[in-house]
CSV table of C-alpha atoms in Angstrom, one decimal:
chain,number,residue,atom,x,y,z
A,13,MET,CA,4.9,47.9,-20.5
A,14,THR,CA,6.9,50.6,-22.1
A,15,GLN,CA,10.3,50.0,-23.8
A,16,GLY,CA,12.0,52.0,-20.9
A,17,ASP,CA,10.4,49.7,-18.3
A,18,GLN,CA,11.6,46.6,-20.2
A,19,ARG,CA,15.1,48.0,-20.2
A,20,ARG,CA,15.0,48.6,-16.4
A,21,GLU,CA,13.8,45.1,-15.6
A,22,ARG,CA,16.4,43.5,-17.8
A,23,PRO,CA,19.1,41.7,-15.8
A,24,SER,CA,22.6,43.0,-15.7
A,25,ALA,CA,25.5,41.5,-17.5
A,26,ASP,CA,27.0,40.1,-14.3
A,27,GLY,CA,23.8,38.3,-13.2
A,28,GLY,CA,22.8,40.9,-10.5
A,29,GLY,CA,19.4,42.5,-9.8
A,30,GLY,CA,17.4,44.5,-12.2
A,31,GLY,CA,18.2,48.1,-13.3
A,32,ASP,CA,20.8,49.8,-15.3
A,33,TRP,CA,23.8,49.7,-13.0
A,34,GLN,CA,26.0,51.7,-15.3
A,35,ARG,CA,23.5,54.6,-15.2
A,36,ASP,CA,23.3,54.4,-11.4
A,37,VAL,CA,27.1,54.5,-11.0
A,38,LEU,CA,27.3,57.5,-13.3
A,39,ARG,CA,24.5,59.2,-11.3
A,40,GLU,CA,26.3,58.5,-8.0
A,41,LEU,CA,29.5,59.8,-9.4
A,42,GLY,CA,27.8,62.9,-10.8
A,43,GLY,CA,26.1,63.5,-7.4
A,44,GLY,CA,29.4,63.3,-5.4
A,45,ALA,CA,29.1,59.7,-4.0
A,46,GLY,CA,32.3,58.0,-3.1
A,47,GLY,CA,31.2,54.6,-1.7
A,48,SER,CA,30.1,52.8,-4.8
A,49,GLY,CA,32.8,50.2,-4.3
A,50,HIS,CA,31.4,48.9,-0.9
A,51,ALA,CA,29.5,45.7,-0.5
A,52,GLY,CA,26.4,47.2,1.1
A,53,THR,CA,25.8,49.6,-1.8
A,54,GLU,CA,24.8,48.1,-5.1
A,55,HIS,CA,22.8,51.0,-6.6
A,56,GLY,CA,23.2,54.7,-6.3
A,57,PRO,CA,20.5,56.9,-4.9
A,58,GLY,CA,17.3,56.8,-6.8
A,59,PRO,CA,15.1,59.7,-7.7
A,60,GLY,CA,14.4,61.7,-4.5
A,61,ARG,CA,17.1,59.9,-2.5
A,62,PRO,CA,19.7,62.2,-0.9
A,63,PRO,CA,23.1,61.8,-2.2
A,64,ALA,CA,25.6,59.9,-0.1
A,65,THR,CA,28.4,62.0,1.4
A,66,ALA,CA,32.0,61.1,1.1
A,67,ARG,CA,33.9,59.7,4.1
A,68,PRO,CA,36.4,61.9,5.8
A,69,GLY,CA,39.9,61.4,4.5
A,70,GLU,CA,38.9,59.8,1.3
A,71,PRO,CA,39.3,61.5,-2.0
A,72,THR,CA,36.2,62.4,-3.9
A,73,LEU,CA,36.1,61.8,-7.7
A,74,ARG,CA,34.0,64.2,-9.5
A,75,LEU,CA,33.2,64.5,-13.2
A,76,VAL,CA,32.1,67.9,-14.3
A,77,HIS,CA,29.5,67.6,-16.9
A,78,PRO,CA,30.0,63.9,-17.6
A,79,ALA,CA,29.6,62.7,-21.1
A,80,PRO,CA,27.2,59.8,-20.9
A,81,SER,CA,27.6,56.8,-23.2
A,82,PRO,CA,25.2,56.4,-26.1
A,83,ALA,CA,23.2,53.7,-24.3
A,84,THR,CA,22.8,55.7,-21.2
A,85,ALA,CA,21.9,58.8,-23.1
A,86,ALA,CA,19.1,56.9,-24.9
A,87,GLY,CA,17.7,55.4,-21.7
A,88,ALA,CA,17.7,58.8,-19.9
A,89,ALA,CA,15.9,60.4,-22.8
A,90,GLU,CA,13.1,57.7,-22.6
A,91,ASP,CA,12.7,58.1,-18.8
A,92,ALA,CA,12.6,61.9,-18.9
A,93,PRO,CA,9.1,63.4,-19.4
A,94,GLY,CA,8.3,65.7,-22.2
A,95,PRO,CA,7.7,65.4,-25.9
A,96,VAL,CA,9.8,63.1,-28.0
A,97,PRO,CA,12.2,65.1,-30.3
A,98,PRO,CA,11.8,64.7,-34.0
A,99,ALA,CA,13.8,62.2,-35.8
A,100,GLY,CA,16.8,63.5,-37.7
A,101,PRO,CA,20.2,64.9,-36.9
A,102,VAL,CA,20.4,67.0,-33.8
A,103,PRO,CA,22.6,70.1,-33.9
A,104,PRO,CA,25.4,70.0,-31.4
A,105,ALA,CA,25.1,72.1,-28.3
A,106,ALA,CA,27.7,74.7,-27.3
A,107,PRO,CA,30.6,73.5,-25.2
A,108,GLY,CA,29.9,73.7,-21.5
A,109,ALA,CA,26.1,74.0,-22.0
A,110,PRO,CA,23.7,71.4,-20.4
A,111,GLY,CA,23.5,68.5,-22.7
A,112,GLY,CA,26.4,69.7,-24.8
A,113,PRO,CA,30.0,68.5,-24.9
A,114,ALA,CA,32.2,69.2,-22.0
A,115,SER,CA,34.4,72.3,-22.1
A,116,PRO,CA,38.1,71.8,-23.0
A,117,ALA,CA,39.3,72.5,-19.5
A,118,ALA,CA,36.9,69.9,-17.9
A,119,VAL,CA,37.7,67.3,-20.5
A,120,SER,CA,41.4,67.7,-20.0
A,121,GLY,CA,41.0,67.5,-16.1
A,122,ALA,CA,39.0,64.4,-16.3
A,123,ARG,CA,41.3,62.7,-18.8
A,124,ALA,CA,44.5,63.5,-16.9
A,125,ALA,CA,44.0,60.5,-14.6
A,126,ASP,CA,43.7,57.7,-17.1
A,127,GLU,CA,44.2,58.9,-20.6
A,128,PRO,CA,47.3,60.3,-22.3
A,129,ASP,CA,47.2,63.8,-23.8
A,130,PRO,CA,46.2,63.8,-27.4
A,131,GLU,CA,49.0,64.6,-29.9
A,132,PRO,CA,48.9,68.1,-31.1
A,133,PRO,CA,47.6,68.5,-34.6
A,134,ALA,CA,50.2,68.2,-37.3
A,135,THR,CA,51.4,71.5,-38.7
A,136,PRO,CA,50.5,71.6,-42.4
A,137,VAL,CA,53.5,71.4,-44.6
A,138,VAL,CA,53.5,74.4,-46.9
A,139,PRO,CA,55.6,73.7,-50.0
A,140,ALA,CA,58.5,76.1,-50.5
A,141,PRO,CA,58.0,78.5,-53.4
A,142,VAL,CA,59.8,77.5,-56.5
A,143,PRO,CA,62.1,80.2,-57.6
A,144,ALA,CA,61.8,81.5,-61.1
A,145,PRO,CA,64.5,80.1,-63.4
A,146,VAL,CA,67.3,82.5,-64.0
A,147,ARG,CA,68.3,82.9,-67.6
A,148,ASP,CA,71.9,82.2,-68.4
A,149,PRO,CA,73.3,85.5,-69.8
A,150,ARG,CA,75.4,83.5,-72.2
A,151,LEU,CA,72.4,82.1,-74.0
A,152,PRO,CA,70.6,84.2,-76.6
A,153,ALA,CA,67.5,86.1,-75.5
A,154,ALA,CA,65.8,85.7,-78.8
A,155,PRO,CA,65.0,82.3,-80.5
A,156,ALA,CA,67.8,80.8,-82.4
A,157,PRO,CA,67.8,81.5,-86.1
A,158,GLU,CA,67.2,78.8,-88.6
A,159,SER,CA,69.9,77.4,-90.8
A,160,SER,CA,70.1,78.4,-94.4
A,161,PRO,CA,72.0,76.6,-97.2
A,162,THR,CA,74.9,78.5,-98.7
A,163,LEU,CA,73.9,77.2,-102.2
A,164,ASP,CA,70.6,76.0,-103.7
A,165,PRO,CA,70.7,72.2,-103.9
A,166,ARG,CA,69.9,72.3,-107.6
A,167,LEU,CA,73.1,74.4,-108.1
A,168,LEU,CA,75.1,71.8,-106.2
A,169,LEU,CA,73.8,69.1,-108.5
A,170,ALA,CA,74.8,71.2,-111.5
A,171,LEU,CA,78.2,71.9,-110.1
A,172,GLY,CA,80.8,69.9,-112.1
A,173,ARG,CA,84.0,68.3,-111.0
A,174,PRO,CA,86.6,70.9,-109.8
A,175,LEU,CA,89.6,71.3,-112.0
A,176,HIS,CA,93.2,71.2,-110.9
A,177,GLY,CA,95.0,74.5,-110.9
A,178,ASP,CA,97.8,73.1,-113.2
A,179,SER,CA,97.2,71.2,-116.4
A,180,VAL,CA,98.4,67.7,-116.8
A,181,THR,CA,101.3,68.9,-119.0
A,182,ARG,CA,102.4,71.4,-116.4
A,183,ARG,CA,102.3,68.9,-113.6
A,184,THR,CA,104.3,66.4,-115.6
A,185,GLY,CA,107.0,68.9,-116.4
A,186,ARG,CA,107.2,70.0,-112.8
A,187,ALA,CA,107.6,66.4,-111.7
A,188,LEU,CA,110.5,65.9,-114.1
A,189,ARG,CA,112.2,69.1,-112.9
A,190,LYS,CA,112.0,67.8,-109.3
A,191,LEU,CA,114.3,64.9,-110.3
A,192,THR,CA,117.1,67.3,-111.2
A,193,SER,CA,116.5,70.2,-108.7
A,194,SER,CA,117.9,70.6,-105.2
A,195,VAL,CA,115.6,69.0,-102.6
A,196,ALA,CA,117.5,70.6,-99.7
A,197,GLN,CA,116.9,74.1,-101.0
A,198,ASP,CA,113.1,73.5,-101.3
A,199,VAL,CA,113.0,72.0,-97.8
A,200,ALA,CA,114.9,75.0,-96.3
A,201,GLU,CA,112.4,77.4,-97.9
A,202,ARG,CA,109.4,75.6,-96.6
A,203,THR,CA,111.0,75.4,-93.1
A,204,ARG,CA,111.5,79.2,-93.1
A,205,ILE,CA,107.9,79.9,-94.2
A,206,ALA,CA,106.6,77.4,-91.6
A,207,ARG,CA,108.6,79.2,-88.9
A,208,GLU,CA,107.1,82.5,-89.9
A,209,LEU,CA,103.6,81.2,-89.8
A,210,GLN,CA,104.0,79.5,-86.4
A,211,GLN,CA,105.2,82.5,-84.5
A,212,PRO,CA,103.7,82.6,-81.0
A,213,VAL,CA,101.4,85.5,-80.2
A,214,THR,CA,100.6,87.1,-76.8
A,215,THR,CA,97.1,88.3,-77.8
A,216,GLY,CA,94.8,87.5,-80.7
A,217,ARG,CA,95.9,89.0,-84.0
A,218,VAL,CA,93.5,90.5,-86.5
A,219,VAL,CA,94.2,90.5,-90.2
A,220,ALA,CA,91.9,92.7,-92.3
A,221,VAL,CA,91.4,91.9,-96.0
A,222,THR,CA,89.8,94.5,-98.3
A,223,SER,CA,89.8,95.8,-101.9
A,224,ILE,CA,88.7,98.9,-103.8
A,225,ARG,CA,85.8,97.1,-105.4
A,226,GLY,CA,84.0,93.7,-105.3
A,227,GLY,CA,84.7,90.7,-107.5
A,228,VAL,CA,88.5,91.0,-107.5
A,229,GLY,CA,89.2,88.0,-105.3
A,230,LYS,CA,88.9,89.5,-101.8
A,231,SER,CA,86.9,86.5,-100.3
A,232,THR,CA,89.2,84.1,-102.1
A,233,VAL,CA,92.3,85.5,-100.5
A,234,SER,CA,90.6,85.5,-97.1
A,235,ALA,CA,89.7,81.8,-97.5
A,236,LEU,CA,93.2,81.0,-98.6
A,237,LEU,CA,94.8,82.8,-95.7
A,238,GLY,CA,92.5,81.1,-93.2
A,239,ARG,CA,93.2,77.6,-94.5
A,240,THR,CA,96.9,78.2,-94.7
A,241,LEU,CA,97.2,79.6,-91.1
A,242,ASN,CA,95.0,76.9,-89.7
A,243,HIS,CA,97.2,74.2,-91.4
A,244,TYR,CA,100.4,75.5,-90.0
A,245,ARG,CA,99.3,76.8,-86.6
A,246,HIS,CA,98.3,74.7,-83.6
A,247,ASP,CA,96.0,77.3,-82.0
A,248,PRO,CA,92.5,78.1,-83.2
A,249,VAL,CA,92.0,80.3,-86.3
A,250,LEU,CA,88.8,82.1,-87.2
A,251,VAL,CA,87.7,83.6,-90.5
A,252,LEU,CA,85.1,86.3,-90.0
A,253,GLU,CA,83.0,87.7,-92.8
A,254,ALA,CA,82.2,91.4,-92.3
A,255,ASP,CA,80.6,91.9,-95.8
A,256,ALA,CA,76.9,91.3,-95.6
A,257,ALA,CA,76.3,92.0,-99.3
A,258,LEU,CA,75.9,88.3,-100.2
A,259,GLY,CA,79.5,87.4,-99.9
A,260,THR,CA,81.0,84.2,-101.2
A,261,LEU,CA,83.2,83.4,-98.2
A,262,PRO,CA,81.0,80.5,-96.8
A,263,VAL,CA,80.9,78.9,-100.2
A,264,ARG,CA,84.7,79.2,-100.7
A,265,LEU,CA,85.3,77.6,-97.3
A,266,GLY,CA,83.0,74.7,-98.1
A,267,ALA,CA,80.2,75.5,-95.6
A,268,GLU,CA,77.0,73.7,-96.5
A,269,ALA,CA,74.8,75.9,-94.3
A,270,VAL,CA,75.0,79.0,-92.1
A,271,ARG,CA,73.0,79.9,-89.0
A,272,TRP,CA,74.4,82.5,-86.7
A,273,THR,CA,75.8,85.7,-88.2
A,274,CYS,CA,78.2,88.3,-86.9
A,275,ALA,CA,75.4,90.6,-85.9
A,276,ASP,CA,73.6,87.8,-84.1
A,277,LEU,CA,76.7,86.8,-82.1
A,278,ALA,CA,77.2,90.4,-81.1
A,279,SER,CA,74.0,90.4,-79.1
A,280,VAL,CA,74.8,87.2,-77.1
A,281,LEU,CA,78.5,87.5,-76.4
A,282,HIS,CA,79.3,87.5,-72.7
A,283,PRO,CA,82.6,87.7,-70.9
A,284,SER,CA,82.0,84.5,-69.0
A,285,MET,CA,81.7,82.4,-72.2
A,286,GLN,CA,84.3,79.7,-72.8
A,287,LEU,CA,85.8,78.7,-76.1
A,288,THR,CA,83.4,75.7,-76.3
A,289,ASP,CA,80.5,78.1,-75.8
A,290,VAL,CA,81.6,80.4,-78.6
A,291,THR,CA,82.3,77.7,-81.1
A,292,GLY,CA,78.6,76.6,-80.7
A,293,TYR,CA,77.7,79.7,-82.7
A,294,LEU,CA,80.3,79.2,-85.4
A,295,VAL,CA,80.6,77.1,-88.5
A,296,PRO,CA,83.3,74.5,-88.4
A,297,VAL,CA,85.5,74.4,-91.6
A,298,SER,CA,86.0,70.9,-93.1
A,299,ASP,CA,89.8,70.8,-92.8
A,300,GLY,CA,90.0,72.8,-89.6
A,301,GLY,CA,89.3,76.3,-88.3
A,302,TRP,CA,86.1,78.2,-87.8
A,303,LEU,CA,83.8,80.5,-89.8
A,304,LEU,CA,81.5,83.4,-88.7
A,305,PRO,CA,79.4,84.5,-91.7
A,306,ALA,CA,77.9,88.0,-92.1
A,307,SER,CA,74.5,86.9,-93.6
A,308,ARG,CA,72.4,83.8,-94.2
A,309,GLY,CA,72.4,84.2,-98.0
A,310,GLN,CA,69.8,87.0,-98.0
A,311,VAL,CA,70.0,90.7,-98.7
A,312,GLY,CA,70.0,92.5,-95.4
A,313,PRO,CA,71.3,95.5,-93.6
A,314,PRO,CA,75.1,96.0,-93.6
A,315,LEU,CA,77.1,95.2,-90.5
A,316,ASP,CA,77.3,98.2,-88.2
A,317,MET,CA,80.6,99.4,-86.7
A,318,THR,CA,79.5,98.8,-83.1
A,319,SER,CA,78.8,95.1,-83.7
A,320,TYR,CA,82.0,94.7,-85.6
A,321,ARG,CA,84.1,96.2,-82.8
A,322,LYS,CA,82.3,94.1,-80.1
A,323,VAL,CA,82.7,90.9,-82.0
A,324,THR,CA,86.4,91.3,-82.9
A,325,LEU,CA,87.4,92.5,-79.5
A,326,ALA,CA,85.6,89.7,-77.8
A,327,LEU,CA,86.8,86.9,-80.1
A,328,ARG,CA,90.5,87.9,-79.8
A,329,ARG,CA,90.4,86.1,-76.4
A,330,TYR,CA,89.7,82.8,-78.0
A,331,PHE,CA,91.4,82.8,-81.4
A,332,ALA,CA,95.1,83.4,-82.0
A,333,VAL,CA,94.5,84.8,-85.5
A,334,THR,CA,91.3,86.2,-87.0
A,335,VAL,CA,91.1,86.9,-90.7
A,336,VAL,CA,88.4,89.5,-91.5
A,337,ASP,CA,86.9,89.6,-94.9
A,338,CYS,CA,85.9,93.2,-94.9
A,339,GLU,CA,83.6,95.1,-97.2
A,340,SER,CA,85.0,97.1,-100.1
A,341,LEU,CA,86.4,100.5,-99.5
A,342,PRO,CA,85.4,103.2,-98.6
A,343,GLY,CA,82.8,101.5,-96.4
A,344,GLU,CA,82.7,102.5,-92.8
A,345,VAL,CA,83.4,99.0,-91.4
A,346,ALA,CA,86.2,98.5,-93.9
A,347,ARG,CA,87.9,101.8,-92.9
A,348,THR,CA,87.5,100.8,-89.2
A,349,ALA,CA,88.9,97.4,-89.8
A,350,MET,CA,91.9,98.7,-91.7
A,351,ASP,CA,92.6,101.3,-89.0
A,352,THR,CA,92.4,98.8,-86.0
A,353,ALA,CA,93.8,95.6,-87.5
A,354,HIS,CA,97.3,94.3,-86.7
A,355,ALA,CA,98.0,93.6,-90.4
A,356,ARG,CA,96.3,94.5,-93.6
A,357,VAL,CA,95.9,92.9,-97.0
A,358,VAL,CA,94.7,95.0,-100.0
A,359,VAL,CA,93.6,92.8,-103.0
A,360,ALA,CA,94.2,94.5,-106.3
A,361,PRO,CA,93.1,93.1,-109.7
A,362,THR,CA,95.7,93.0,-112.5
A,363,THR,CA,94.1,95.8,-114.5
A,364,ALA,CA,95.2,99.3,-115.1
A,365,GLU,CA,92.2,100.9,-113.3
A,366,GLY,CA,92.4,98.4,-110.4
A,367,VAL,CA,96.1,99.1,-109.8
A,368,GLY,CA,95.5,102.8,-110.0
A,369,ALA,CA,92.7,102.7,-107.4
A,370,THR,CA,94.7,100.5,-105.1
A,371,ARG,CA,97.5,103.1,-105.2
A,372,GLN,CA,95.1,105.7,-103.9
A,373,VAL,CA,94.2,103.4,-101.1
A,374,LEU,CA,97.8,103.0,-100.1
A,375,ASP,CA,98.2,106.8,-100.1
A,376,TRP,CA,95.2,107.0,-97.7
A,377,LEU,CA,96.8,104.4,-95.4
A,378,ALA,CA,100.0,106.5,-95.3
A,379,ARG,CA,98.0,109.5,-94.1
A,380,LEU,CA,96.6,107.7,-91.0
A,381,PRO,CA,97.8,108.9,-87.6
A,382,HIS,CA,99.8,105.7,-87.2
A,383,SER,CA,101.2,104.9,-90.6
A,384,ALA,CA,99.7,101.5,-91.6
A,385,LEU,CA,101.9,101.0,-94.7
A,386,ALA,CA,104.5,99.1,-92.7
A,387,THR,CA,101.9,96.4,-91.8
A,388,THR,CA,100.2,96.3,-95.3
A,389,VAL,CA,100.7,93.7,-98.0
A,390,VAL,CA,99.2,93.9,-101.5
A,391,ALA,CA,97.9,90.7,-103.2
A,392,LEU,CA,97.9,91.2,-106.9
A,393,MET,CA,95.3,88.8,-108.3
A,394,SER,CA,95.2,87.5,-111.8
A,395,SER,CA,91.6,86.4,-112.7
A,396,THR,CA,92.3,85.5,-116.3
A,397,PRO,CA,95.2,83.9,-118.2
A,398,ASP,CA,95.0,86.6,-120.9
A,399,THR,CA,96.0,89.7,-118.8
A,400,LEU,CA,96.7,92.9,-120.8
A,401,LEU,CA,98.7,94.5,-118.0
A,402,ASP,CA,102.1,93.3,-117.3
A,403,ASP,CA,102.2,92.0,-113.7
A,404,ARG,CA,105.7,93.1,-113.0
A,405,THR,CA,105.0,96.6,-114.1
A,406,ALA,CA,101.9,96.7,-111.9
A,407,ALA,CA,103.8,95.3,-108.9
A,408,GLY,CA,106.5,98.0,-109.4
A,409,HIS,CA,103.9,100.8,-109.4
A,410,LEU,CA,102.4,99.6,-106.1
A,411,LYS,CA,105.8,99.1,-104.5
A,412,GLU,CA,106.6,102.8,-104.9
A,413,ALA,CA,104.1,103.4,-102.0
A,414,GLY,CA,106.4,101.4,-99.7
A,415,VAL,CA,104.5,98.1,-99.4
A,416,THR,CA,105.3,94.5,-100.2
A,417,VAL,CA,103.5,93.0,-103.2
A,418,VAL,CA,102.8,89.3,-103.7
A,419,THR,CA,101.5,88.2,-107.1
A,420,VAL,CA,99.0,85.4,-107.1
A,421,PRO,CA,98.9,83.9,-110.6
A,422,TYR,CA,95.9,82.7,-112.5
A,423,ASP,CA,94.6,79.4,-111.2
A,424,ARG,CA,92.0,77.3,-113.0
A,425,HIS,CA,90.8,75.8,-109.7
A,426,LEU,CA,90.2,79.3,-108.1
A,427,ALA,CA,88.6,80.7,-111.3
A,428,GLY,CA,86.0,77.9,-111.4
A,429,GLY,CA,84.4,79.0,-108.1
A,430,GLY,CA,82.9,76.8,-105.5
A,431,PRO,CA,84.7,75.3,-102.5
A,432,ILE,CA,88.5,75.7,-102.4
A,433,ARG,CA,90.5,72.5,-102.1
A,434,THR,CA,94.2,73.2,-101.3
A,435,ASP,CA,95.3,69.9,-102.9
A,436,LEU,CA,94.0,71.1,-106.2
A,437,LEU,CA,95.7,74.5,-106.2
A,438,ALA,CA,98.4,75.1,-108.8
A,439,HIS,CA,102.0,74.8,-107.5
A,440,ALA,CA,102.7,78.5,-108.2
A,441,THR,CA,99.5,79.5,-106.3
A,442,GLN,CA,100.5,77.4,-103.3
A,443,GLN,CA,103.9,79.1,-103.2
A,444,ALA,CA,102.3,82.6,-103.5
A,445,VAL,CA,99.8,81.9,-100.8
A,446,LEU,CA,102.5,80.6,-98.4
A,447,ARG,CA,104.6,83.7,-99.0
A,448,LEU,CA,101.6,86.0,-98.6
A,449,ALA,CA,100.6,84.3,-95.3
A,450,ALA,CA,104.2,84.5,-94.0
A,451,GLU,CA,104.5,88.2,-94.8
A,452,VAL,CA,101.1,89.0,-93.1
A,453,MET,CA,101.9,87.0,-90.0
A,454,GLY,CA,105.3,88.5,-89.6
A,455,ARG,CA,103.8,92.0,-89.6
A,456,ALA,CA,101.0,91.1,-87.3
A,457,VAL,CA,103.3,89.7,-84.7
A,458,ARG,CA,105.6,92.7,-84.7
A,459,VAL,CA,102.7,95.0,-83.7
A,460,ARG,CA,102.4,95.5,-80.0
């Protein structure tokens, strides 16, 4: 007996007669029989038996290309004559073909009575493209430069203790004179100077400091003006170095290291920048104020006029006063700064040749389209205690050009170099610097 005969004689699950009743029901349904549910019909028509017709008025259930169960398909394959197919995976038939899966229309029609429609396939979620980051125009396009020390650390170790501008004998004598002098007169003079230095400004004022040659105290005067104005004023003050020839302004202001230069800042300035953004590129001074150096302590190209104009015009929005330490005359930036500044300071050494060259500079300022002599002050610096030229005679020669001259006497603290400490300045130097700052600020405010 074959395996197919054994399956046909196997009793059904409900205890009925032999045969595969599921296969018979499927065969009757496929042949159009509609009375499989009556008591007199247990099996569908066998092979060669005519199919039963449906009763009138009763609905006929048809399955188009029914999909047999795995067990039924296996039994039908054994009963059918023909060679046994080889073992292995059988390729699927085309939809709608005999023996293949039902067509989508037939399956949906047969499933509509008792099965819910399948859920549509989920639409694949495509991630939104990530936009490229937009560079902030206020940030530098190039990498930030590295910081450079203003002085070699070995030189800092070799730097001795700074001297006081006045000797002990002079300080003692001045203290004794204070006991007999009029205190009210001294207070009134200081109040007048403070009122001059604290004058309000509508727009940022630019004060240009230059000289006929280097080494006469131009950077020292710029540092003294910056510290004095920052001490008396309540708005921000900037000291800008426009001399890239290894100037000493960062050292005089006590800066330990410099990073961004004037030329670097010119390439990153943007109108939308705030004061806090700008100060990130500046060097904070120890006792207040800000510094913008011209170099990082290396020999480089000089500052061009375009960068100078862009920086000074842009920074006037953020700082009430900008003190510019210009290059020596007759440099291009120095001539531009002297022509466009609100006030000017010409530093002259107390020597015959220095005073004579400064007089020529004053004559050049008088020939400018808008005479700049009314807003120019001359600082006559004494760099040695043994001066051969009488300072009064030198000041009188310069005053003939129609300018105000302020004499800054010799000071041991300034002559020693290094960072300037205002508490160590000589008393006469302090008075001279206060007068110089008041004269400069008064002229800068009057210019519209």
